[in-house]
Coordinates of C-alpha atoms and ligand atoms in Angstrom, one line a residue:
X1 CA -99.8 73.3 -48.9
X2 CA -96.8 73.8 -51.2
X3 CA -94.9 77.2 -50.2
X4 CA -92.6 78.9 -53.2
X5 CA -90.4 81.8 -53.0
X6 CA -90.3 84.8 -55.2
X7 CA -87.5 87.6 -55.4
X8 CA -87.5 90.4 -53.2
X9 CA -87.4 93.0 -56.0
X10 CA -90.2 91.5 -58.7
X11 CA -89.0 89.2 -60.7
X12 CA -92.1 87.0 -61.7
X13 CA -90.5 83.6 -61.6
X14 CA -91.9 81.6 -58.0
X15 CA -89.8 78.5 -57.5
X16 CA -90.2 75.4 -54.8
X17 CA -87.6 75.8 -52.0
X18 CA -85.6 73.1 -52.9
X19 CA -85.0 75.9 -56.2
X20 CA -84.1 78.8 -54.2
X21 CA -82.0 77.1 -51.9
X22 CA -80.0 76.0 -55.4
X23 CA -79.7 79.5 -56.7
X24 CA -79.1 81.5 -53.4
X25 CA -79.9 85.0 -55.1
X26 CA -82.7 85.9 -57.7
X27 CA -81.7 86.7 -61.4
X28 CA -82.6 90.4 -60.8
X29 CA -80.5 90.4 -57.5
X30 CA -83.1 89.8 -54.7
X31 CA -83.6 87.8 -52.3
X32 CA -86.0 85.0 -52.1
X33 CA -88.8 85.3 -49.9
X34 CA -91.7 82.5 -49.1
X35 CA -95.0 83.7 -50.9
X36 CA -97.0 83.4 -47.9
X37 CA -95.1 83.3 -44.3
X38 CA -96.5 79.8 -42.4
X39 CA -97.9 80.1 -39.3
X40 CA -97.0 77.4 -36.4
X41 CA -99.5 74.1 -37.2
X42 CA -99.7 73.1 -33.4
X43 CA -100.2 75.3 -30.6
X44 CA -96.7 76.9 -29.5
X45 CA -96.6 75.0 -25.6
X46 CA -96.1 71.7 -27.8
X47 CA -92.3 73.3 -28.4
X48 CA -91.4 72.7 -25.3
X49 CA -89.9 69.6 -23.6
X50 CA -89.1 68.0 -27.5
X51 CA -85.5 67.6 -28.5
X52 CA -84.0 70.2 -30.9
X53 CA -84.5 67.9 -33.5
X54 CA -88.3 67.5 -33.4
X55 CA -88.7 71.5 -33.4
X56 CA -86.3 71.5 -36.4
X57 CA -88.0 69.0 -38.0
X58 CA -91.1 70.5 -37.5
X59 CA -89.9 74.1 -38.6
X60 CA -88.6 73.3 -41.0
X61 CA -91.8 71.6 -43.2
X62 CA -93.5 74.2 -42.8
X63 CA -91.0 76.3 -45.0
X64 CA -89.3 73.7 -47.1
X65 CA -92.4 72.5 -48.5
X66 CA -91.4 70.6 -51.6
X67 CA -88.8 68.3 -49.4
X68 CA -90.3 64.8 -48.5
X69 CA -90.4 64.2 -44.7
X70 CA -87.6 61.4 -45.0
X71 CA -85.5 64.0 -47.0
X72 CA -86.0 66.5 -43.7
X73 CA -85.5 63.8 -41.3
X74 CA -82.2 62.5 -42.9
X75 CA -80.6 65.9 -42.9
X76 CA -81.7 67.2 -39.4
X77 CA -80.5 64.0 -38.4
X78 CA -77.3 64.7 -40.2
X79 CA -77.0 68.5 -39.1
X80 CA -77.3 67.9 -35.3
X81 CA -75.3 65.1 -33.8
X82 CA -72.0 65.0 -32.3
X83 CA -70.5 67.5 -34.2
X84 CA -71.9 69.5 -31.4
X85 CA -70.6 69.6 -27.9
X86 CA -74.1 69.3 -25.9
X87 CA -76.8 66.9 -26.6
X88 CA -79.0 70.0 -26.1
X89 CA -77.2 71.6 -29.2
X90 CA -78.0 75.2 -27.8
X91 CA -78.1 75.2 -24.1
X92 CA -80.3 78.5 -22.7
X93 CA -78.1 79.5 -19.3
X94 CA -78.7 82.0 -16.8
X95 CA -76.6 85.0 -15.9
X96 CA -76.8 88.4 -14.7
X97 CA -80.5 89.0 -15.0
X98 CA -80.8 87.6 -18.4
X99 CA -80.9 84.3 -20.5
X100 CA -77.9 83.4 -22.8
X101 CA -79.0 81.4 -25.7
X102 CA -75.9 79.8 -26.4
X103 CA -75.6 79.2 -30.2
X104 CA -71.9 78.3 -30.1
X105 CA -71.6 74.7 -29.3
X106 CA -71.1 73.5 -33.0
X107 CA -67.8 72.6 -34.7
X108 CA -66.5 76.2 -35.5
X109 CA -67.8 77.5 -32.2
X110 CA -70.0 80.5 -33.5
X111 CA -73.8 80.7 -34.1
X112 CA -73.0 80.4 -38.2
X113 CA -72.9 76.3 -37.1
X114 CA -76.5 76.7 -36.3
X115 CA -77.4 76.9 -40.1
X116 CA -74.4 76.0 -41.5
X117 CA -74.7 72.2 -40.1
X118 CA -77.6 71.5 -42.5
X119 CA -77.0 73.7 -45.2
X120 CA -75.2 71.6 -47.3
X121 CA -77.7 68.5 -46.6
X122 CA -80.5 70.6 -47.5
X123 CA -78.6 71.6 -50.9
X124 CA -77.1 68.0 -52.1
X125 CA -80.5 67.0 -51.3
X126 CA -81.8 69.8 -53.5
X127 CA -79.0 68.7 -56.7
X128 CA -80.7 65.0 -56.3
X129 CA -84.7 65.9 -56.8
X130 CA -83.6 69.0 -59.1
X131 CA -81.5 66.5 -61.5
X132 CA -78.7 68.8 -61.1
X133 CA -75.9 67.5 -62.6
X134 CA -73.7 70.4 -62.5
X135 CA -70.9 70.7 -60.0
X136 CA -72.6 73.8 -57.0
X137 CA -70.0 76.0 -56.3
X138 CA -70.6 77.8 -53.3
X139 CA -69.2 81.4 -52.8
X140 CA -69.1 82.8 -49.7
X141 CA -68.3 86.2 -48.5
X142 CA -67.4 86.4 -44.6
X143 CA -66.7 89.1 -41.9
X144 CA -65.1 86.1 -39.8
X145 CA -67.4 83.3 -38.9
X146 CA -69.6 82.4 -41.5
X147 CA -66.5 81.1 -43.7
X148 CA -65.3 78.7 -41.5
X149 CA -68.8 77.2 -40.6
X150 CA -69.3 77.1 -44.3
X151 CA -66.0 75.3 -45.2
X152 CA -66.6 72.7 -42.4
X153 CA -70.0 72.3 -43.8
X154 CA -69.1 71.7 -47.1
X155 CA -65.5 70.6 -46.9
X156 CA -65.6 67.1 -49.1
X157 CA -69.1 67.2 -49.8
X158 CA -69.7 65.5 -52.9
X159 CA -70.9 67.5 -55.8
X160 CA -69.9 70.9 -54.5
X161 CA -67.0 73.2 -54.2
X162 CA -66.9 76.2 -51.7
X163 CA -64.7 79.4 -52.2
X164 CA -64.5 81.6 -49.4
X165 CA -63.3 85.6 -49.7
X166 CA -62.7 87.4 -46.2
X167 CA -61.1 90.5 -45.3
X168 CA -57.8 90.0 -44.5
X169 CA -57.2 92.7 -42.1
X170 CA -60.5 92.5 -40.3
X171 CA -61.1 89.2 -38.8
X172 CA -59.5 88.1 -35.4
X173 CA -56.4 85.6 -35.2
X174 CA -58.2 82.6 -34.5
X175 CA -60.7 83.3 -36.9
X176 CA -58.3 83.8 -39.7
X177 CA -56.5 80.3 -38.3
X178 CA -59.5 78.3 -38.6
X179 CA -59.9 79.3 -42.1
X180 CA -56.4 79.3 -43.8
X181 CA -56.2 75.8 -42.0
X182 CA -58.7 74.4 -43.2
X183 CA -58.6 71.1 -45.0
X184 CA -61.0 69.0 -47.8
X185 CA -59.3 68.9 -51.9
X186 CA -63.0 71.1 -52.8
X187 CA -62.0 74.1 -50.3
X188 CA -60.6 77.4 -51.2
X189 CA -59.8 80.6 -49.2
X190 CA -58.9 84.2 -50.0
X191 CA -58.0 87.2 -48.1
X192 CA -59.3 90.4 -50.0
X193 CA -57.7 93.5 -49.5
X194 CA -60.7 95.5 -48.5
X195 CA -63.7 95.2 -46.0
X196 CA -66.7 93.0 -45.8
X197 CA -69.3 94.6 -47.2
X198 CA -66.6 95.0 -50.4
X199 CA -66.4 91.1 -50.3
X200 CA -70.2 91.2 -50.2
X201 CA -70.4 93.3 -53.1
X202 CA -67.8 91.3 -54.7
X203 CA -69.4 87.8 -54.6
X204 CA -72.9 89.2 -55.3
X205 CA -72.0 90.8 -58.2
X206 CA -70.0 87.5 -59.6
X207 CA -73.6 85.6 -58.6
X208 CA -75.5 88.3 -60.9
X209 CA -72.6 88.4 -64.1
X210 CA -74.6 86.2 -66.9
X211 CA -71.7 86.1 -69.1
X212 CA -69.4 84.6 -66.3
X213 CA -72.6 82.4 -65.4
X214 CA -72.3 81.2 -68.8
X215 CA -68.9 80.8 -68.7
X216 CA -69.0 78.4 -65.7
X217 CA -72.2 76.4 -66.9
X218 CA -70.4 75.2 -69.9
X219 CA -67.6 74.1 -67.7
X220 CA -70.4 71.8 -65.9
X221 CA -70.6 74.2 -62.6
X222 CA -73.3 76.5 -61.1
X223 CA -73.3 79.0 -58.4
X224 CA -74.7 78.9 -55.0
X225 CA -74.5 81.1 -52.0
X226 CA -73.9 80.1 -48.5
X227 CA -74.6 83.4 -47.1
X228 CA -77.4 84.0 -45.3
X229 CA -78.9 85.6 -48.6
X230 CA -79.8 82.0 -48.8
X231 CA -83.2 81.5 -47.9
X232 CA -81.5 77.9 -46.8
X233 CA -79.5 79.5 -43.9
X234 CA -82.3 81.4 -42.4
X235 CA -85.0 79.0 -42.1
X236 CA -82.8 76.7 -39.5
X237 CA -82.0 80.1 -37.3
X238 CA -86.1 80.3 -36.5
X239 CA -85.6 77.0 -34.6
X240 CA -83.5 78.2 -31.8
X241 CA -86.5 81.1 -30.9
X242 CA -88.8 78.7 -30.8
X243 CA -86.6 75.8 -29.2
X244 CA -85.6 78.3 -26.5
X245 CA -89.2 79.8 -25.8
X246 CA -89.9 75.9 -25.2
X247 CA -87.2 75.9 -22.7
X248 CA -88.5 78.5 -20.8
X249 CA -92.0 77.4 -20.4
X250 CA -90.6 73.6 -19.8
X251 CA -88.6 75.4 -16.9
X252 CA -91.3 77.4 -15.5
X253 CA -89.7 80.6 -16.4
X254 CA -93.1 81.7 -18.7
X255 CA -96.1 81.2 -19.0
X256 CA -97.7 79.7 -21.5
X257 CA -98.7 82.7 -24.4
X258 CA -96.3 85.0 -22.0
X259 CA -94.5 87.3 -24.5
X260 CA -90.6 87.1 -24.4
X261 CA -87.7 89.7 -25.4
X262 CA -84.9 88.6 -27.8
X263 CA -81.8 90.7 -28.4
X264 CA -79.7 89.5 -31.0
X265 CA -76.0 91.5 -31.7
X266 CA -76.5 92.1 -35.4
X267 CA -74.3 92.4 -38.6
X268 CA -76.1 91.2 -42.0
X269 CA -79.4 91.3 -39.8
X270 CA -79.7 87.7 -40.6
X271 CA -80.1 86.0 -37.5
X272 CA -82.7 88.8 -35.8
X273 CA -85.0 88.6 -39.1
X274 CA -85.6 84.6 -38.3
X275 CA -86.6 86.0 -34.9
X276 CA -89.1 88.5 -36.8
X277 CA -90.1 85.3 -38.7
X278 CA -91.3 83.3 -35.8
X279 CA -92.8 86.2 -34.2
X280 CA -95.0 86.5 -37.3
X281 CA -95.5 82.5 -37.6
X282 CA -97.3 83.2 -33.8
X283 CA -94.0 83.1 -31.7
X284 CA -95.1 85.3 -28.3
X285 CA -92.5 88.0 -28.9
X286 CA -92.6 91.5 -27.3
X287 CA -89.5 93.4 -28.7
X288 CA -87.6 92.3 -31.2
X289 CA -84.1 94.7 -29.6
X290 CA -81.1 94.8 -32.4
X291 CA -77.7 95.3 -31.1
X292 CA -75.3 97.0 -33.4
X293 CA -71.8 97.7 -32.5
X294 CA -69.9 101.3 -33.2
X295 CA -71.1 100.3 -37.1
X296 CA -74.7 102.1 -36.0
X297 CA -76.0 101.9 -39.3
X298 CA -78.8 99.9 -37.6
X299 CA -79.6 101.8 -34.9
X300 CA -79.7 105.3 -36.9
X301 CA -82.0 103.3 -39.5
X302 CA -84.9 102.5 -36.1
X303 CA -84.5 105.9 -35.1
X304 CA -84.6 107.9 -38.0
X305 CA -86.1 105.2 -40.9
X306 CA -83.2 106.6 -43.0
X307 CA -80.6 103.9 -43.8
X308 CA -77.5 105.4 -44.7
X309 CA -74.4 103.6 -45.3
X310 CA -72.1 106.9 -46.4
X311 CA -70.2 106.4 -43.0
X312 CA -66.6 105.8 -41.8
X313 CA -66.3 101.6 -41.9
X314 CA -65.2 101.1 -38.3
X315 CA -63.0 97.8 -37.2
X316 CA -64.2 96.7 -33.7
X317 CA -63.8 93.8 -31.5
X318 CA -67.1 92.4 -32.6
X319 CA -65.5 92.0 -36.5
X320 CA -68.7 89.8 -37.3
X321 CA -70.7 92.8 -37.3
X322 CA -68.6 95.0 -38.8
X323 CA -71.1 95.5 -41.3
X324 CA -73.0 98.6 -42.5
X325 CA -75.1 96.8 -45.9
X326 CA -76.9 94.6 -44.2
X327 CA -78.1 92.5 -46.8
X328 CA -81.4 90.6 -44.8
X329 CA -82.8 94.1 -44.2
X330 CA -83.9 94.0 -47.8
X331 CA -86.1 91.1 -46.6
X332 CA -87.3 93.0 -44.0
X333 CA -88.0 96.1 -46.1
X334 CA -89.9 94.2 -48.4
X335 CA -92.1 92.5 -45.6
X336 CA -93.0 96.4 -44.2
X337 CA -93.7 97.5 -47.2
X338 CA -96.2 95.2 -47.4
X339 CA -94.7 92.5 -49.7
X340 CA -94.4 94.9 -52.1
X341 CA -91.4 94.1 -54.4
X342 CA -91.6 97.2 -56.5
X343 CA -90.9 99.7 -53.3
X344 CA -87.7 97.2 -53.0
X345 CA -86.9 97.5 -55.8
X346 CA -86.8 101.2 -55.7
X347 CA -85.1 101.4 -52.7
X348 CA -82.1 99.3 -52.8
X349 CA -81.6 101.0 -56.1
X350 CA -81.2 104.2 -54.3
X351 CA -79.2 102.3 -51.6
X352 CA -76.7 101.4 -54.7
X353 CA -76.6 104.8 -56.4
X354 CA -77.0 106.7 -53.2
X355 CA -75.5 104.9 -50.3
X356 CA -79.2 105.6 -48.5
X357 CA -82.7 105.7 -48.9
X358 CA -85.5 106.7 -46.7
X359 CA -88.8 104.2 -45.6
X360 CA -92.0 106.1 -45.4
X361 CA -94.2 106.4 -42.2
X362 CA -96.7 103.4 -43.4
X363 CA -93.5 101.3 -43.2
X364 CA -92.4 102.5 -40.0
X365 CA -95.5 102.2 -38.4
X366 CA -95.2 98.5 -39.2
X367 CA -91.3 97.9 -37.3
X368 CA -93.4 98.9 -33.5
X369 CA -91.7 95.4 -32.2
X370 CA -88.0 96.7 -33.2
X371 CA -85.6 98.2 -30.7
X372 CA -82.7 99.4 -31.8
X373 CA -79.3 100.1 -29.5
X374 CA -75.7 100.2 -30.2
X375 CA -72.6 99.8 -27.6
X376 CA -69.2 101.3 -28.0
X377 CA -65.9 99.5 -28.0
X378 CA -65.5 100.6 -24.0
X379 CA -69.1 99.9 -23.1
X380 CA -68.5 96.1 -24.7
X381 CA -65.3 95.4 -22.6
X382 CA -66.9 96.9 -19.4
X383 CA -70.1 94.5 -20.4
X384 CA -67.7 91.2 -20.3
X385 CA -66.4 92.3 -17.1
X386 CA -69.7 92.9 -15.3
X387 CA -71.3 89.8 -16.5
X388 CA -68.2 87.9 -15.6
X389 CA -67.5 89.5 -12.5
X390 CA -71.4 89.2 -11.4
X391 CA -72.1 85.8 -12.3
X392 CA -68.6 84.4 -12.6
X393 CA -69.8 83.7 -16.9
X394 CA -67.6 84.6 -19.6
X395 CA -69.3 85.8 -23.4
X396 CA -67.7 86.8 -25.6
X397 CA -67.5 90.8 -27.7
X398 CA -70.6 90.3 -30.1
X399 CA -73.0 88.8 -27.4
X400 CA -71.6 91.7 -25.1
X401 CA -72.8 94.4 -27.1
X402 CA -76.2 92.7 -27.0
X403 CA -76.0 92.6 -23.7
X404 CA -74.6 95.9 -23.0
X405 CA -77.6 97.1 -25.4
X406 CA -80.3 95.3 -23.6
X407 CA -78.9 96.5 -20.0
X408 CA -78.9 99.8 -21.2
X409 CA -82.6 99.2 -22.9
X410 CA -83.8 98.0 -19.7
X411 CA -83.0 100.5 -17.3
X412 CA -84.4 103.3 -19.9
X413 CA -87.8 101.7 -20.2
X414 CA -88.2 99.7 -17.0
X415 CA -89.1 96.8 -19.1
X416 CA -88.8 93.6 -17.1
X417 CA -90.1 91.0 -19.8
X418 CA -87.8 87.5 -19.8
X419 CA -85.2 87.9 -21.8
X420 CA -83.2 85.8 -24.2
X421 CA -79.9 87.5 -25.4
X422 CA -78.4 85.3 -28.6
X423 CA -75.0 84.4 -27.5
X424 CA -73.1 84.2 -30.9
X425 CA -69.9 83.3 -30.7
X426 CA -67.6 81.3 -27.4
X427 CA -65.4 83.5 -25.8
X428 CA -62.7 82.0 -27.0
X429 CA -62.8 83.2 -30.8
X430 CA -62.0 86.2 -29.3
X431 CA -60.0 85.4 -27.1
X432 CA -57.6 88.6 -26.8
X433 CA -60.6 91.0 -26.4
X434 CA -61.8 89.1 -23.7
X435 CA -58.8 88.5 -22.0
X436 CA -57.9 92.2 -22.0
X437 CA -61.8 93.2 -20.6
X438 CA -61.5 90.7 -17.7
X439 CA -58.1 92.0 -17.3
X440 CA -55.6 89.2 -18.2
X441 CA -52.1 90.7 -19.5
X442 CA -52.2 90.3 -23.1
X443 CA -49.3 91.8 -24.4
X444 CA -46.5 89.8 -25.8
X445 CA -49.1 86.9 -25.9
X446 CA -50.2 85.2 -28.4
X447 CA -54.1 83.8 -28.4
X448 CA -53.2 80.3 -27.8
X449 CA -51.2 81.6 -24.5
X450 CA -54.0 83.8 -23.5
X451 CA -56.9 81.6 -24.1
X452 CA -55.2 79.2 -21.6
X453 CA -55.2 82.5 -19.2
X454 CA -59.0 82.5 -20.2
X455 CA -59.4 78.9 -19.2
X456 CA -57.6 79.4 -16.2
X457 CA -59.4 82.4 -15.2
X458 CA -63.3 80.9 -16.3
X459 CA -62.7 77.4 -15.1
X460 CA -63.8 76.4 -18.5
X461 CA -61.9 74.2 -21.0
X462 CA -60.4 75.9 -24.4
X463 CA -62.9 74.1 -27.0
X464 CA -61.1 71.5 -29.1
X465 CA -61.6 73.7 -32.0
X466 CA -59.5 76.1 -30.9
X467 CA -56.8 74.0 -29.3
X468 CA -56.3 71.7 -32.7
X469 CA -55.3 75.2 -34.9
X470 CA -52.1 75.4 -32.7
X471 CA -50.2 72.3 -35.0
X472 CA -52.5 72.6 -38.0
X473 CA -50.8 73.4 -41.2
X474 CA -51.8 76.5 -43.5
X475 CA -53.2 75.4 -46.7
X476 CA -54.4 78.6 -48.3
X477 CA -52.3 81.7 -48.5
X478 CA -54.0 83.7 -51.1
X479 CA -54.5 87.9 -50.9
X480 CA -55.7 89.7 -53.7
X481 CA -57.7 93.0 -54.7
X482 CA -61.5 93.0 -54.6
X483 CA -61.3 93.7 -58.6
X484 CA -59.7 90.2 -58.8
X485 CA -62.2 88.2 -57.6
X486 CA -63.6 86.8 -60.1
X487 CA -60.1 86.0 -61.3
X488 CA -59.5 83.8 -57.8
X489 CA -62.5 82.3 -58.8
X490 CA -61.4 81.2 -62.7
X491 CA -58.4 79.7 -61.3
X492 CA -59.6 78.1 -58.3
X493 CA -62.5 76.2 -60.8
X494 CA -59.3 76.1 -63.7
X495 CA -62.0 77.8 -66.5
Ligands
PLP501 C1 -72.5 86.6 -38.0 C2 -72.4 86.9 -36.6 C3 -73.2 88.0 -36.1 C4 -74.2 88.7 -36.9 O1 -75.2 88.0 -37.4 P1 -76.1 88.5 -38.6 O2 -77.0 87.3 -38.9 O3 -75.1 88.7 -39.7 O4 -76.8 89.7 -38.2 C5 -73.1 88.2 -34.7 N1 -72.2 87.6 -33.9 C6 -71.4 86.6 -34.5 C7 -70.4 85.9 -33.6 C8 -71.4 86.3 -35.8 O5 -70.6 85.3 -36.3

């Protein structure tokens, strides 16, 4: 049965997949969401014991319903190979009383890889059965990770360009490194002076300007978005649920139809709405727990069903969720209100003139299976510590505050339910704020010192992409204001 996507917030147009992959954002500035959600076509035991590849596969047909089956094939096959360090591409390890799903194993050693792999298969793929003979150019707003994973993505792709704006003073070192380093003649980076959610702001209102749209499609190029506003990004994060619930029934940890726990550290509240997704596609799921950082935005919005962003913007340790418009919760809010696009509509209207809106009861009533929790910037370094002096396993800040979250969850309501923790990032992206919560020295060090302090300390090898930024040369050195980003983006495409 063919699925298409309509816009969060009404607009009447419904589009194949392959379509809303290409445009990234509705006209009207929603998001795209699958008419009806699919359930799982086989029962969910058959997920376990297949290779990542088969479940992705299999995932992702049921979504991406206008692809052929040799189109899906080629670009899982293309997505996950060796770019990834482990044949299992995202190992599920024990430690401390939980289970780390490890989504870090790609080439820019954070979860972003995950999607960010096959992204830019599924969209070449998309130019060739759409006729598309403009060139895509892919804008990307980051708080750290998804740029890089974007730009190794698409670096050299044919047919596409990629233009990445991050905050320049809100990112960590190595972060920063990865991207001003990278390579490919189609690859562009900016620092903005400002925070994430004004690059965010930034880029989606460049997506929504008609007369620069205009502008650009005479010049032979279109937009696209390789944010996970991009239905494109989210449909490969529902594999590693339901890959990992295999895992635990393959290893005896469940049983079959046994209901799990996931808690996912969250920014954009991407990758814990493709949790919500496979929970509703039949996924066993009992609480879905969102872990925010000191950015509670999140956590006030389950508690109270008032999101309000007028707050303080708050650097932390976990700078990939330093967040507070999280743009996927307009997918959510959509879904609770009972696909209703005119109540989203009305409320992220509010959320624009206001800074906040409010969800009624109705709507609450239908979030039971969200938790939310926050950790503080002391409660994450103490989390690192205990898990690494318990179980001798280092994580790094972001999967730390889901983990301090879920420790503190558990002890409160005695809940014992298996638990998978989404491990988003490898230690050693972060590698000062890990050092200093295990207590290595870190002053007068720089991060290529301390991460061989880590090494040293873990018994674990510095990943190779962290080791080859030490000699790598700087190829993009560009700052400017968040008013001139549409500028950076004329003279990057010379229009
Ligand atoms: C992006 C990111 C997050 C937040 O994920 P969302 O999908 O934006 O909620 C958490 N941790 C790390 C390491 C990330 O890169």
């Amino acid at each position: 049965m063919e699925n298409l996507y309509q816009s969060t917030r009404g607009d009447q147009e419904r589009i194949p997949a392959s379509r809303a992959i290409l445009n990234g954002i509705a006209k009207d500035g929603g998001l795209y969401v699958p008419l009806t959600l699919p359930k799982f076509d086989r029962p969910v035991r058959e997920y376990a014991g297949r290779s990542y590849r088969e479940n992705a596969f299999d995932i992702l047909r049921l979504f991406l319903t206008d692809y052929t089956d040799e189109e899906l094939h080629r670009c899982v096959d293309a997505a996950y190979d060796g770019k990834f360090d482990t044949a299992e591409i995202a190992p599920l390890t024990e430690a401390a009383g939980a289970h780390y799903l490890e989504l870090w194993h790609g080439p820019t050693i954070a979860f972003k890889d995950m999607a960010l792999s096959l992204l830019p298969h599924l969209m070449t793929t998309a130019a060739e059965k759409n006729g598309v003979t403009e060139e895509t150019v892919i804008l990307t707003a980051t708080s750290g990770d998804t740029g890089k994973a974007a730009l190794a993505g698409f670096a050299d792709v044919k047919g596409t360009r990629i233009m990445v704006f991050y905050p320049k003073h809100g990112v960590s070192p190595i972060q920063e490194r990865q991207m001003v380093t990278q390579t490919g003649d189609n690859t562009c980076v900016v620092g903005i002076e400002g925070n994430f959610d004004d690059a965010q702001t930034g880029v989606k209102r460049i997506f929504t300007d008609a007369a620069m749209n205009r502008e650009l499609a005479d010049a032979g190029f279109r937009f696209s978005s390789a944010n996970s506003i991009n239905i494109g990004r989210l449909v490969p994060q529902i594999v590693y649920y339901v890959h990992s619930y295999g895992k635990l029934l393959k290893e005896g940890r469940i049983r079959d139809g046994e209901a799990v726990n996931f808690v996912v550290p969250t920014g954009n509240f991407g990758n814990i709405l493709a949790a919500y997704y496979a929970m509703q596609m039949g996924l066993p799921v009992n609480r879905l727990i969102c872990a925010s950082n000191e950015n509670r935005v999140l956590y006030d919005f389950f508690g109270t069903g008032t999101y309000d962003r007028n707050r303080e913007f708050i650097l932390t340790s976990s700078p990939s969720m330093d967040i507070l418009i999280s743009s996927n919760l307009e997918r959510l809010i959509y879904h609770i209100a009972g696909n209703d696009a005119g109540t989203d509509a009305a409320l992220m209207s509010r959320l624009l003139s206001e800074g906040k809106y409010e969800i009624t009861d109705a709507m609450r009533r239908n979030l039971s299976m969200f938790v939310g929790g926050f950790a503080t910037e002391e409660e994450t370094a103490a989390e690192i510590a205990r898990v690494f002096e318990e179980a001798h396993y280092l994580i790094d800040t972001h999967t730390a505050v889901a983990s301090a979250v879920y420790r503190r969850y558990r002890e409160q309501s005695g809940d014992d339910t298996v638990t998978v923790i989404a491990s988003t990032a490898s230690p050693f992206k972060f590698t000062r704020a890990v050092a200093g919560a295990i207590g290595i020295e870190t002053e007068g060090a720089d991060d290529f010192a301390l991460a061989e302090k880590l090494s040293d300390a873990a018994g674990v090898p510095i990943p190779a992409a962290v080791t080859s930024l030490r000699t790598a040369q700087v190829k993009h050195d560009r700052v400017c204001a968040t008013e001139e980003m549409a500028q950076a983006v004329r003279d990057f495409l010379k229009v």
